[in-house]
């Protein structure tokens, strides 16, 4: 198994390494321009990072006139990040290098209803298995990150009043995982990780709303190119009240929350009551693709309700794009209904250049987001 070692890079060195790791700079000259440091200071710190085995300088970079500079990149032996995207019934696990490139990604079944200790201990054992099987020899593990399908207090790494997660309320997830590894641990809402990962695929779009439609419903918000957390619940649209002819009690105890009608769990429950067997949100999508009219009608209604909630946010935030990910995002009637509601009810100025589309980064978007945020934590 790879070793576990804290990355002792802070201050200006950390800032320079972050610029290289995120692809913003690939030469000493670009580092000097972006950091504002003197070229001599940049060269000194780069030499120290190269000597520590964290950066390598090789080949030729892009010329801006004159001799082509040597290209900087993160050393492949600099370290690994272990990241997870935890869902209600499955988890995606990955090992990334420090530049955020996945080395291996696996999806495994799990059940968060077993409680936090059992789930997190199993997650740690799964990370150890991945490290043993796929970790390059001698490359240390530098940090751990996991997405949680519920609200997370960013200051403490604790889950706060989650729906459909019995036993998780106020559980110290970061502290529990940290006891396994004694490394930096990042715990974040899964929709926020999706938003950060997806933002990389939308260059030039600094303001995004990224919806995660799976067993639950969440939304991550990118403002001026950065994740907007607020006090930990920014973007949580799942318990916004919606208008309906009927009345359904949500898992939070209130009536007529969006999640009670439009989440994957709600759609599965409604279809089960109609005698249509579905076990996971992907089965709902399969039923829609098979032309099951009840499934199509329910998904269309879910999209309409989601769109009506997003309408308020679009008029308020004026995002460049709304991106839909999660297991329900491949249901075309859902996307079409969201578009119809938003384009019909929003101000023309807010929708004139607004794009509403499915995720560009695919199923690994949340893992990429976890790697990006975890690197910031690791570099202090």
PDB file of C-alpha atoms in Angstrom, residues 54 56 64 82 87 111 123 128 162 169 171 177 184 208 232 274 283 287 295 314 334:
ATOM      1  CA  UNK A  54       6.659  17.707  -6.178  1.00  0.00           C
ATOM      2  CA  UNK A  56       9.108  18.321 -12.660  1.00  0.00           C
ATOM      3  CA  UNK A  64       4.941  33.737 -26.110  1.00  0.00           C
ATOM      4  CA  UNK A  82      -8.537   9.342  -2.367  1.00  0.00           C
ATOM      5  CA  UNK A  87     -24.990   8.038  -2.712  1.00  0.00           C
ATOM      6  CA  UNK A 111     -26.244   1.506   1.938  1.00  0.00           C
ATOM      7  CA  UNK A 123     -15.267   3.391   2.745  1.00  0.00           C
ATOM      8  CA  UNK A 128      -7.117   0.852   1.288  1.00  0.00           C
ATOM      9  CA  UNK A 162     -30.056  15.134   6.418  1.00  0.00           C
ATOM     10  CA  UNK A 169     -27.313  13.924  11.939  1.00  0.00           C
ATOM     11  CA  UNK A 171     -22.038  12.985  12.899  1.00  0.00           C
ATOM     12  CA  UNK A 177     -12.173   9.557   8.550  1.00  0.00           C
ATOM     13  CA  UNK A 184      -6.370  16.351   5.580  1.00  0.00           C
ATOM     14  CA  UNK A 208     -23.415  28.197 -12.912  1.00  0.00           C
ATOM     15  CA  UNK A 232     -23.399  25.357   4.302  1.00  0.00           C
ATOM     16  CA  UNK A 274     -48.753   1.881  -9.542  1.00  0.00           C
ATOM     17  CA  UNK A 283     -34.817   2.089 -13.467  1.00  0.00           C
ATOM     18  CA  UNK A 287     -39.026   2.912 -17.865  1.00  0.00           C
ATOM     19  CA  UNK A 295     -43.118   6.927 -15.811  1.00  0.00           C
ATOM     20  CA  UNK A 314     -32.496  32.179 -12.409  1.00  0.00           C
ATOM     21  CA  UNK A 334     -37.056  15.790 -17.382  1.00  0.00           C
TER      22      UNK A 334
END
